[in-house]
Amino acid sequence: MINTQALIGGGSPGGPGVAGMADLALVEELNKALTSGYGTDAASFTGGRALQPESLENYLITTTFEFKNEFILWGMLKKSRTPSVVDMWNERSDHGGSRYGAAVGETSNPNNSVSTLARKTANVKYLRVHREISHVMTVVDSIPDAIAEEEESGTLSLLRTAEKLFYVGNSTIIPQEYDGLDTLVGANSSNVIDVYRDTDGDGGPLTKKLLANAGQIIRQVGYGRASALLHSTLDQIDLDMLQDTKERTIVPISKEGEGVIIGAPAAGINLISGVVKFHSNVFIEPGAAAPAAATPGSGVPITPTLVSAVADSTGSQFTGAFAAKNYYYKVTAVNAYGESAATSATNVATVASGEQVTVRVTTADATTTGFNVYRSKGGAASGADCRFMKSYAYGDGDDNLVDTNADLPGTTRAYMLNTLPQYRAIDWRQLLPLIKFPLAITAPAYPFLLMLYGYMRVTKPKQHVLFKNIVPTGHDFAPV
């Protein structure tokens, strides 16, 4: 035990002290004293560090999305049950007749007219997440309940997949997916607004005139009412700037003495069809950079071979600022299990005005169901920065992927929708609600599935508008 009296008075323990001095023996004894220290590897703790209990907050800190209100469209869609894996409904696209023929003479009969009817079908798709908790984890003192935490985490993972497929799902590229808005609304060109090229745009961001045009399409052409705009978080700054400079706004002030709160984020816009609310969505993402590594896990396709990228026949949108420039391309293979690493970049020397680019890709991997094409900005010095441009369906393993410049790399998309339930323009049809399905125990662990069976049904595609090729203000990538 250290002689504290000797330390105070100086000198060696038990002996006469000299003020302010300590002999060698006392210094050695001091060196043996326990110190608190730092370190996080419990097996390497020594001295006083080994005697300290670990300080671990009794809460699991989640560093990714963790709240169900992030799944915006999932929360908007009305849920209804389908009794079959093949869902059917009847569609009336026209009531028949016109302004002519109904106004007749006193004793005349009108011409016969009939409404236009069609039978529509869609297939239920199956979303599943597999989780497993070891038996040991259920008996040790863990911070949260292990099974409950994995159920929560798995549920969020499943809802993330469902939400992302609402936008980019494409059963032609990955047959196990249900079709999303890019496919269902994008199939009708009159309901697609090319933000970058539209004459009512500013060459990139969303504008008030473009939003008004979309509302007009939904009201006049589709006979619906726009109610929501779902967009990337990158687009919010441009939406905030839509407010007229001379428009009067109530400046929000908190409690007296706390000052003025700067900024009034735009929450919606009043259009011909009514108020359209803005919803920034973290799952609507700009075209990502080409992946250097494949998706983790088994079953992912191997990287294809990018044989060539050649500018050839005319009829494309490589015009104006996009013409007479070189472009770099990268390609990945995709299937239901994930995406391969990207190929090395291949350069197209110069694309003349109106020419298209044919990207030839080969693969011997029979599990491939589609390809993702990534492209650099026009006139890039290298292929280091290629962003997602478009997905293509797998053909026969020797495929020519044609780039007409209709879809620009690295851009975002937005969706103006009619989600009002009385219109029944879009909903979620489910064969099975989200449930937990325990699996057979074949090891000292508790395996289970979280399952959701259904699909997003768009019964009135003309009551929705897709904005594509958006380049938000301040975005870190420009297509040209």
mmCIF file of N, CA and C in Angstrom, residues 142-257:
data_model
loop_
_atom_site.group_PDB
_atom_site.id
_atom_site.type_symbol
_atom_site.label_atom_id
_atom_site.label_comp_id
_atom_site.label_asym_id
_atom_site.label_seq_id
_atom_site.Cartn_x
_atom_site.Cartn_y
_atom_site.Cartn_z
ATOM 1 N N SER A 142 -28.425 -9.730 -23.123
ATOM 2 C CA SER A 142 -28.095 -8.838 -24.232
ATOM 3 C C SER A 142 -28.771 -7.493 -23.999
ATOM 4 N N ILE A 143 -28.275 -6.491 -24.674
ATOM 5 C CA ILE A 143 -28.770 -5.122 -24.456
ATOM 6 C C ILE A 143 -30.270 -5.039 -24.763
ATOM 7 N N PRO A 144 -30.704 -5.345 -26.000
ATOM 8 C CA PRO A 144 -32.128 -5.464 -26.248
ATOM 9 C C PRO A 144 -32.467 -6.951 -26.338
ATOM 10 N N ASP A 145 -33.741 -7.257 -26.442
ATOM 11 C CA ASP A 145 -34.153 -8.630 -26.691
ATOM 12 C C ASP A 145 -33.740 -9.001 -28.109
ATOM 13 N N ALA A 146 -32.916 -10.044 -28.233
ATOM 14 C CA ALA A 146 -32.296 -10.367 -29.522
ATOM 15 C C ALA A 146 -33.330 -10.692 -30.589
ATOM 16 N N ILE A 147 -34.304 -11.531 -30.256
ATOM 17 C CA ILE A 147 -35.297 -11.925 -31.254
ATOM 18 C C ILE A 147 -36.154 -10.727 -31.661
ATOM 19 N N ALA A 148 -36.583 -9.944 -30.684
ATOM 20 C CA ALA A 148 -37.410 -8.772 -30.992
ATOM 21 C C ALA A 148 -36.664 -7.783 -31.878
ATOM 22 N N GLU A 149 -35.371 -7.610 -31.605
ATOM 23 C CA GLU A 149 -34.587 -6.674 -32.406
ATOM 24 C C GLU A 149 -34.434 -7.156 -33.840
ATOM 25 N N GLU A 150 -34.236 -8.459 -34.028
ATOM 26 C CA GLU A 150 -34.099 -8.984 -35.387
ATOM 27 C C GLU A 150 -35.426 -8.946 -36.128
ATOM 28 N N GLU A 151 -36.522 -9.144 -35.404
ATOM 29 C CA GLU A 151 -37.833 -9.004 -36.033
ATOM 30 C C GLU A 151 -38.036 -7.573 -36.529
ATOM 31 N N GLU A 152 -37.665 -6.614 -35.682
ATOM 32 C CA GLU A 152 -37.799 -5.207 -36.059
ATOM 33 C C GLU A 152 -36.889 -4.860 -37.230
ATOM 34 N N SER A 153 -35.645 -5.312 -37.160
ATOM 35 C CA SER A 153 -34.688 -5.025 -38.227
ATOM 36 C C SER A 153 -35.121 -5.671 -39.535
ATOM 37 N N GLY A 154 -35.587 -6.916 -39.458
ATOM 38 C CA GLY A 154 -36.042 -7.604 -40.661
ATOM 39 C C GLY A 154 -37.257 -6.943 -41.278
ATOM 40 N N THR A 155 -38.161 -6.455 -40.435
ATOM 41 C CA THR A 155 -39.347 -5.759 -40.929
ATOM 42 C C THR A 155 -38.961 -4.497 -41.686
ATOM 43 N N LEU A 156 -38.040 -3.732 -41.115
ATOM 44 C CA LEU A 156 -37.584 -2.514 -41.785
ATOM 45 C C LEU A 156 -36.889 -2.834 -43.102
ATOM 46 N N SER A 157 -36.114 -3.909 -43.117
ATOM 47 C CA SER A 157 -35.435 -4.317 -44.347
ATOM 48 C C SER A 157 -36.446 -4.694 -45.423
ATOM 49 N N LEU A 158 -37.492 -5.409 -45.020
ATOM 50 C CA LEU A 158 -38.508 -5.838 -45.975
ATOM 51 C C LEU A 158 -39.288 -4.642 -46.520
ATOM 52 N N LEU A 159 -39.632 -3.707 -45.647
ATOM 53 C CA LEU A 159 -40.362 -2.523 -46.089
ATOM 54 C C LEU A 159 -39.500 -1.633 -46.981
ATOM 55 N N ARG A 160 -38.191 -1.627 -46.729
ATOM 56 C CA ARG A 160 -37.295 -0.877 -47.622
ATOM 57 C C ARG A 160 -37.365 -1.449 -49.032
ATOM 58 N N THR A 161 -37.317 -2.772 -49.148
ATOM 59 C CA THR A 161 -37.415 -3.396 -50.464
ATOM 60 C C THR A 161 -38.739 -3.051 -51.126
ATOM 61 N N ALA A 162 -39.832 -3.171 -50.374
ATOM 62 C CA ALA A 162 -41.148 -2.865 -50.929
ATOM 63 C C ALA A 162 -41.219 -1.423 -51.417
ATOM 64 N N GLU A 163 -40.701 -0.490 -50.615
ATOM 65 C CA GLU A 163 -40.752 0.935 -50.972
ATOM 66 C C GLU A 163 -39.909 1.230 -52.207
ATOM 67 N N LYS A 164 -38.719 0.659 -52.283
ATOM 68 C CA LYS A 164 -37.852 0.919 -53.442
ATOM 69 C C LYS A 164 -38.460 0.342 -54.715
ATOM 70 N N LEU A 165 -39.098 -0.839 -54.599
ATOM 71 C CA LEU A 165 -39.715 -1.439 -55.779
ATOM 72 C C LEU A 165 -40.913 -0.634 -56.260
ATOM 73 N N PHE A 166 -41.539 0.138 -55.372
ATOM 74 C CA PHE A 166 -42.634 1.002 -55.812
ATOM 75 C C PHE A 166 -42.175 1.937 -56.927
ATOM 76 N N TYR A 167 -40.907 2.265 -56.964
ATOM 77 C CA TYR A 167 -40.378 3.209 -57.947
ATOM 78 C C TYR A 167 -39.628 2.502 -59.078
ATOM 79 N N VAL A 168 -38.691 1.622 -58.741
ATOM 80 C CA VAL A 168 -37.783 1.083 -59.762
ATOM 81 C C VAL A 168 -38.036 -0.383 -60.097
ATOM 82 N N GLY A 169 -39.021 -1.017 -59.457
ATOM 83 C CA GLY A 169 -39.286 -2.427 -59.747
ATOM 84 C C GLY A 169 -39.547 -2.657 -61.223
ATOM 85 N N ASN A 170 -38.980 -3.749 -61.758
ATOM 86 C CA ASN A 170 -39.134 -4.037 -63.188
ATOM 87 C C ASN A 170 -39.085 -5.544 -63.393
ATOM 88 N N SER A 171 -40.235 -6.144 -63.641
ATOM 89 C CA SER A 171 -40.307 -7.599 -63.783
ATOM 90 C C SER A 171 -39.662 -8.090 -65.071
ATOM 91 N N THR A 172 -39.425 -7.202 -66.019
ATOM 92 C CA THR A 172 -38.717 -7.597 -67.238
ATOM 93 C C THR A 172 -37.234 -7.793 -66.958
ATOM 94 N N ILE A 173 -36.678 -7.001 -66.053
ATOM 95 C CA ILE A 173 -35.266 -7.111 -65.695
ATOM 96 C C ILE A 173 -35.061 -8.186 -64.637
ATOM 97 N N ILE A 174 -35.872 -8.157 -63.593
ATOM 98 C CA ILE A 174 -35.819 -9.157 -62.515
ATOM 99 C C ILE A 174 -37.235 -9.698 -62.344
ATOM 100 N N PRO A 175 -37.523 -10.887 -62.862
ATOM 101 C CA PRO A 175 -38.893 -11.417 -62.876
ATOM 102 C C PRO A 175 -39.539 -11.533 -61.504
ATOM 103 N N GLN A 176 -38.743 -11.647 -60.444
ATOM 104 C CA GLN A 176 -39.300 -11.807 -59.098
ATOM 105 C C GLN A 176 -39.832 -10.490 -58.528
ATOM 106 N N GLU A 177 -39.563 -9.364 -59.186
ATOM 107 C CA GLU A 177 -40.025 -8.065 -58.701
ATOM 108 C C GLU A 177 -41.391 -7.722 -59.288
ATOM 109 N N TYR A 178 -42.155 -6.914 -58.560
ATOM 110 C CA TYR A 178 -43.343 -6.319 -59.162
ATOM 111 C C TYR A 178 -42.932 -5.011 -59.839
ATOM 112 N N ASP A 179 -43.720 -4.592 -60.805
ATOM 113 C CA ASP A 179 -43.392 -3.384 -61.560
ATOM 114 C C ASP A 179 -43.660 -2.138 -60.725
ATOM 115 N N GLY A 180 -42.749 -1.163 -60.861
ATOM 116 C CA GLY A 180 -42.879 0.094 -60.139
ATOM 117 C C GLY A 180 -43.362 1.210 -61.040
ATOM 118 N N LEU A 181 -43.343 2.420 -60.519
ATOM 119 C CA LEU A 181 -43.868 3.576 -61.245
ATOM 120 C C LEU A 181 -43.062 3.893 -62.494
ATOM 121 N N ASP A 182 -41.740 3.661 -62.454
ATOM 122 C CA ASP A 182 -40.930 3.903 -63.651
ATOM 123 C C ASP A 182 -41.450 3.085 -64.825
ATOM 124 N N THR A 183 -41.884 1.864 -64.543
ATOM 125 C CA THR A 183 -42.380 0.975 -65.591
ATOM 126 C C THR A 183 -43.839 1.249 -65.920
ATOM 127 N N LEU A 184 -44.688 1.334 -64.903
ATOM 128 C CA LEU A 184 -46.131 1.420 -65.124
ATOM 129 C C LEU A 184 -46.559 2.785 -65.645
ATOM 130 N N VAL A 185 -45.999 3.851 -65.101
ATOM 131 C CA VAL A 185 -46.330 5.196 -65.582
ATOM 132 C C VAL A 185 -45.459 5.554 -66.779
ATOM 133 N N GLY A 186 -44.199 5.116 -66.744
ATOM 134 C CA GLY A 186 -43.277 5.424 -67.830
ATOM 135 C C GLY A 186 -43.653 4.814 -69.159
ATOM 136 N N ALA A 187 -44.534 3.798 -69.146
ATOM 137 C CA ALA A 187 -44.953 3.165 -70.398
ATOM 138 C C ALA A 187 -45.801 4.098 -71.256
ATOM 139 N N ASN A 188 -46.380 5.124 -70.661
ATOM 140 C CA ASN A 188 -47.218 6.078 -71.390
ATOM 141 C C ASN A 188 -46.446 7.385 -71.531
ATOM 142 N N SER A 189 -45.885 7.631 -72.696
ATOM 143 C CA SER A 189 -44.990 8.778 -72.896
ATOM 144 C C SER A 189 -45.670 10.114 -72.614
ATOM 145 N N SER A 190 -46.986 10.198 -72.785
ATOM 146 C CA SER A 190 -47.680 11.465 -72.539
ATOM 147 C C SER A 190 -47.751 11.801 -71.054
ATOM 148 N N ASN A 191 -47.425 10.840 -70.197
ATOM 149 C CA ASN A 191 -47.415 11.072 -68.750
ATOM 150 C C ASN A 191 -46.000 11.136 -68.195
ATOM 151 N N VAL A 192 -45.020 11.344 -69.090
ATOM 152 C CA VAL A 192 -43.620 11.467 -68.692
ATOM 153 C C VAL A 192 -43.124 12.855 -69.072
ATOM 154 N N ILE A 193 -42.543 13.560 -68.120
ATOM 155 C CA ILE A 193 -41.969 14.882 -68.369
ATOM 156 C C ILE A 193 -40.456 14.787 -68.242
ATOM 157 N N ASP A 194 -39.759 15.099 -69.337
ATOM 158 C CA ASP A 194 -38.298 15.118 -69.345
ATOM 159 C C ASP A 194 -37.850 16.481 -68.825
ATOM 160 N N VAL A 195 -37.497 16.534 -67.556
ATOM 161 C CA VAL A 195 -37.207 17.811 -66.898
ATOM 162 C C VAL A 195 -36.011 18.510 -67.532
ATOM 163 N N TYR A 196 -34.989 17.755 -67.912
ATOM 164 C CA TYR A 196 -33.768 18.360 -68.449
ATOM 165 C C TYR A 196 -34.026 19.032 -69.792
ATOM 166 N N ARG A 197 -34.911 18.447 -70.596
ATOM 167 C CA ARG A 197 -35.102 18.940 -71.964
ATOM 168 C C ARG A 197 -36.374 19.758 -72.137
ATOM 169 N N ASP A 198 -37.309 19.673 -71.220
ATOM 170 C CA ASP A 198 -38.587 20.354 -71.384
ATOM 171 C C ASP A 198 -38.379 21.866 -71.501
ATOM 172 N N THR A 199 -39.083 22.474 -72.437
ATOM 173 C CA THR A 199 -38.917 23.915 -72.670
ATOM 174 C C THR A 199 -39.417 24.754 -71.496
ATOM 175 N N ASP A 200 -40.248 24.174 -70.633
ATOM 176 C CA ASP A 200 -40.727 24.890 -69.453
ATOM 177 C C ASP A 200 -39.825 24.664 -68.245
ATOM 178 N N GLY A 201 -38.709 23.991 -68.466
ATOM 179 C CA GLY A 201 -37.765 23.746 -67.384
ATOM 180 C C GLY A 201 -36.578 24.682 -67.451
ATOM 181 N N ASP A 202 -35.695 24.531 -66.486
ATOM 182 C CA ASP A 202 -34.475 25.342 -66.431
ATOM 183 C C ASP A 202 -33.242 24.495 -66.702
ATOM 184 N N GLY A 203 -33.403 23.426 -67.484
ATOM 185 C CA GLY A 203 -32.259 22.586 -67.810
ATOM 186 C C GLY A 203 -31.779 21.739 -66.658
ATOM 187 N N GLY A 204 -32.680 21.284 -65.818
ATOM 188 C CA GLY A 204 -32.239 20.403 -64.739
ATOM 189 C C GLY A 204 -33.191 20.247 -63.583
ATOM 190 N N PRO A 205 -33.443 21.318 -62.776
ATOM 191 C CA PRO A 205 -34.274 21.157 -61.579
ATOM 192 C C PRO A 205 -35.768 21.240 -61.877
ATOM 193 N N LEU A 206 -36.572 20.835 -60.898
ATOM 194 C CA LEU A 206 -38.018 20.985 -61.002
ATOM 195 C C LEU A 206 -38.385 22.465 -60.937
ATOM 196 N N THR A 207 -39.396 22.850 -61.714
ATOM 197 C CA THR A 207 -39.866 24.235 -61.714
ATOM 198 C C THR A 207 -41.370 24.258 -61.466
ATOM 199 N N LYS A 208 -41.870 25.443 -61.131
ATOM 200 C CA LYS A 208 -43.305 25.585 -60.876
ATOM 201 C C LYS A 208 -44.119 25.284 -62.131
ATOM 202 N N LYS A 209 -43.620 25.687 -63.287
ATOM 203 C CA LYS A 209 -44.352 25.447 -64.543
ATOM 204 C C LYS A 209 -44.421 23.957 -64.848
ATOM 205 N N LEU A 210 -43.353 23.230 -64.581
ATOM 206 C CA LEU A 210 -43.375 21.786 -64.820
ATOM 207 C C LEU A 210 -44.370 21.090 -63.899
ATOM 208 N N LEU A 211 -44.425 21.523 -62.656
ATOM 209 C CA LEU A 211 -45.390 20.942 -61.724
ATOM 210 C C LEU A 211 -46.814 21.261 -62.165
ATOM 211 N N ALA A 212 -47.025 22.485 -62.652
ATOM 212 C CA ALA A 212 -48.351 22.864 -63.142
ATOM 213 C C ALA A 212 -48.736 22.034 -64.360
ATOM 214 N N ASN A 213 -47.779 21.783 -65.240
ATOM 215 C CA ASN A 213 -48.051 20.953 -66.415
ATOM 216 C C ASN A 213 -48.475 19.544 -66.007
ATOM 217 N N ALA A 214 -47.794 18.998 -65.000
ATOM 218 C CA ALA A 214 -48.135 17.656 -64.531
ATOM 219 C C ALA A 214 -49.538 17.622 -63.936
ATOM 220 N N GLY A 215 -49.869 18.644 -63.149
ATOM 221 C CA GLY A 215 -51.219 18.713 -62.594
ATOM 222 C C GLY A 215 -52.277 18.816 -63.673
ATOM 223 N N GLN A 216 -51.949 19.532 -64.753
ATOM 224 C CA GLN A 216 -52.874 19.666 -65.874
ATOM 225 C C GLN A 216 -53.079 18.325 -66.566
ATOM 226 N N ILE A 217 -52.017 17.560 -66.746
ATOM 227 C CA ILE A 217 -52.128 16.237 -67.377
ATOM 228 C C ILE A 217 -53.040 15.332 -66.554
ATOM 229 N N ILE A 218 -52.812 15.314 -65.251
ATOM 230 C CA ILE A 218 -53.602 14.438 -64.382
ATOM 231 C C ILE A 218 -55.072 14.845 -64.378
ATOM 232 N N ARG A 219 -55.342 16.160 -64.394
ATOM 233 C CA ARG A 219 -56.732 16.632 -64.331
ATOM 234 C C ARG A 219 -57.427 16.558 -65.677
ATOM 235 N N GLN A 220 -56.785 17.067 -66.730
ATOM 236 C CA GLN A 220 -57.448 17.195 -68.020
ATOM 237 C C GLN A 220 -57.446 15.891 -68.805
ATOM 238 N N VAL A 221 -56.319 15.200 -68.806
ATOM 239 C CA VAL A 221 -56.195 13.970 -69.607
ATOM 240 C C VAL A 221 -56.649 12.741 -68.823
ATOM 241 N N GLY A 222 -56.249 12.686 -67.550
ATOM 242 C CA GLY A 222 -56.572 11.498 -66.761
ATOM 243 C C GLY A 222 -57.844 11.599 -65.960
ATOM 244 N N TYR A 223 -58.462 12.793 -65.909
ATOM 245 C CA TYR A 223 -59.683 13.027 -65.123
ATOM 246 C C TYR A 223 -59.478 12.688 -63.644
ATOM 247 N N GLY A 224 -58.284 12.970 -63.146
ATOM 248 C CA GLY A 224 -57.991 12.700 -61.748
ATOM 249 C C GLY A 224 -57.602 13.965 -61.011
ATOM 250 N N ARG A 225 -57.063 13.790 -59.808
ATOM 251 C CA ARG A 225 -56.605 14.920 -59.002
ATOM 252 C C ARG A 225 -55.266 14.561 -58.374
ATOM 253 N N ALA A 226 -54.264 15.366 -58.674
ATOM 254 C CA ALA A 226 -52.949 15.128 -58.079
ATOM 255 C C ALA A 226 -53.007 15.442 -56.591
ATOM 256 N N SER A 227 -52.372 14.599 -55.787
ATOM 257 C CA SER A 227 -52.410 14.810 -54.338
ATOM 258 C C SER A 227 -51.033 14.786 -53.694
ATOM 259 N N ALA A 228 -50.052 14.169 -54.343
ATOM 260 C CA ALA A 228 -48.739 14.021 -53.703
ATOM 261 C C ALA A 228 -47.633 14.059 -54.740
ATOM 262 N N LEU A 229 -46.513 14.678 -54.357
ATOM 263 C CA LEU A 229 -45.291 14.642 -55.155
ATOM 264 C C LEU A 229 -44.223 13.962 -54.315
ATOM 265 N N LEU A 230 -43.769 12.807 -54.754
ATOM 266 C CA LEU A 230 -42.696 12.097 -54.072
ATOM 267 C C LEU A 230 -41.410 12.337 -54.839
ATOM 268 N N HIS A 231 -40.373 12.761 -54.128
ATOM 269 C CA HIS A 231 -39.155 13.190 -54.802
ATOM 270 C C HIS A 231 -37.936 12.878 -53.956
ATOM 271 N N SER A 232 -36.771 12.999 -54.564
ATOM 272 C CA SER A 232 -35.510 12.813 -53.862
ATOM 273 C C SER A 232 -35.295 13.940 -52.858
ATOM 274 N N THR A 233 -34.535 13.649 -51.813
ATOM 275 C CA THR A 233 -34.195 14.701 -50.846
ATOM 276 C C THR A 233 -33.384 15.807 -51.510
ATOM 277 N N LEU A 234 -32.689 15.496 -52.602
ATOM 278 C CA LEU A 234 -31.897 16.502 -53.311
ATOM 279 C C LEU A 234 -32.775 17.560 -53.974
ATOM 280 N N ASP A 235 -34.026 17.215 -54.245
ATOM 281 C CA ASP A 235 -34.915 18.144 -54.940
ATOM 282 C C ASP A 235 -35.555 19.168 -54.009
ATOM 283 N N GLN A 236 -35.445 18.967 -52.704
ATOM 284 C CA GLN A 236 -36.170 19.837 -51.778
ATOM 285 C C GLN A 236 -35.721 21.293 -51.875
ATOM 286 N N ILE A 237 -34.429 21.516 -52.063
ATOM 287 C CA ILE A 237 -33.938 22.900 -52.132
ATOM 288 C C ILE A 237 -34.551 23.638 -53.320
ATOM 289 N N ASP A 238 -34.741 22.941 -54.441
ATOM 290 C CA ASP A 238 -35.358 23.583 -55.602
ATOM 291 C C ASP A 238 -36.839 23.840 -55.359
ATOM 292 N N LEU A 239 -37.503 22.930 -54.659
ATOM 293 C CA LEU A 239 -38.909 23.145 -54.330
ATOM 294 C C LEU A 239 -39.065 24.311 -53.357
ATOM 295 N N ASP A 240 -38.123 24.451 -52.441
ATOM 296 C CA ASP A 240 -38.170 25.579 -51.502
ATOM 297 C C ASP A 240 -38.033 26.913 -52.226
ATOM 298 N N MET A 241 -37.344 26.905 -53.361
ATOM 299 C CA MET A 241 -37.097 28.144 -54.110
ATOM 300 C C MET A 241 -38.235 28.483 -55.076
ATOM 301 N N LEU A 242 -39.296 27.673 -55.097
ATOM 302 C CA LEU A 242 -40.410 27.943 -56.001
ATOM 303 C C LEU A 242 -41.260 29.114 -55.536
ATOM 304 N N GLN A 243 -41.143 29.459 -54.283
ATOM 305 C CA GLN A 243 -41.951 30.549 -53.739
ATOM 306 C C GLN A 243 -41.637 31.864 -54.449
ATOM 307 N N ASP A 244 -42.674 32.580 -54.825
ATOM 308 C CA ASP A 244 -42.490 33.867 -55.499
ATOM 309 C C ASP A 244 -41.763 34.847 -54.592
ATOM 310 N N THR A 245 -40.888 35.644 -55.189
ATOM 311 C CA THR A 245 -40.098 36.591 -54.390
ATOM 312 C C THR A 245 -40.968 37.664 -53.748
ATOM 313 N N LYS A 246 -42.135 37.940 -54.321
ATOM 314 C CA LYS A 246 -43.021 38.966 -53.766
ATOM 315 C C LYS A 246 -44.179 38.365 -52.969
ATOM 316 N N GLU A 247 -44.121 37.075 -52.766
ATOM 317 C CA GLU A 247 -45.192 36.417 -52.018
ATOM 318 C C GLU A 247 -44.996 36.636 -50.519
ATOM 319 N N ARG A 248 -46.071 36.969 -49.835
ATOM 320 C CA ARG A 248 -45.976 37.250 -48.403
ATOM 321 C C ARG A 248 -45.991 35.940 -47.613
ATOM 322 N N THR A 249 -45.073 35.849 -46.663
ATOM 323 C CA THR A 249 -44.952 34.651 -45.841
ATOM 324 C C THR A 249 -44.860 35.045 -44.378
ATOM 325 N N ILE A 250 -45.511 34.290 -43.520
ATOM 326 C CA ILE A 250 -45.399 34.517 -42.084
ATOM 327 C C ILE A 250 -44.096 33.904 -41.608
ATOM 328 N N VAL A 251 -43.208 34.745 -41.083
ATOM 329 C CA VAL A 251 -41.917 34.258 -40.615
ATOM 330 C C VAL A 251 -42.107 33.557 -39.277
ATOM 331 N N PRO A 252 -41.708 32.290 -39.173
ATOM 332 C CA PRO A 252 -41.905 31.575 -37.908
ATOM 333 C C PRO A 252 -40.965 32.079 -36.823
ATOM 334 N N ILE A 253 -41.530 32.406 -35.681
ATOM 335 C CA ILE A 253 -40.750 32.844 -34.528
ATOM 336 C C ILE A 253 -41.087 31.939 -33.355
ATOM 337 N N SER A 254 -40.071 31.458 -32.691
ATOM 338 C CA SER A 254 -40.309 30.607 -31.533
ATOM 339 C C SER A 254 -40.642 31.476 -30.329
ATOM 340 N N LYS A 255 -40.243 31.103 -29.169
ATOM 341 C CA LYS A 255 -40.546 31.860 -27.962
ATOM 342 C C LYS A 255 -39.829 33.209 -27.977
ATOM 343 N N GLU A 256 -40.406 34.137 -27.237
ATOM 344 C CA GLU A 256 -39.837 35.477 -27.165
ATOM 345 C C GLU A 256 -38.391 35.423 -26.689
ATOM 346 N N GLY A 257 -37.541 36.111 -27.417
ATOM 347 C CA GLY A 257 -36.138 36.151 -27.045
ATOM 348 C C GLY A 257 -35.284 35.094 -27.708
#
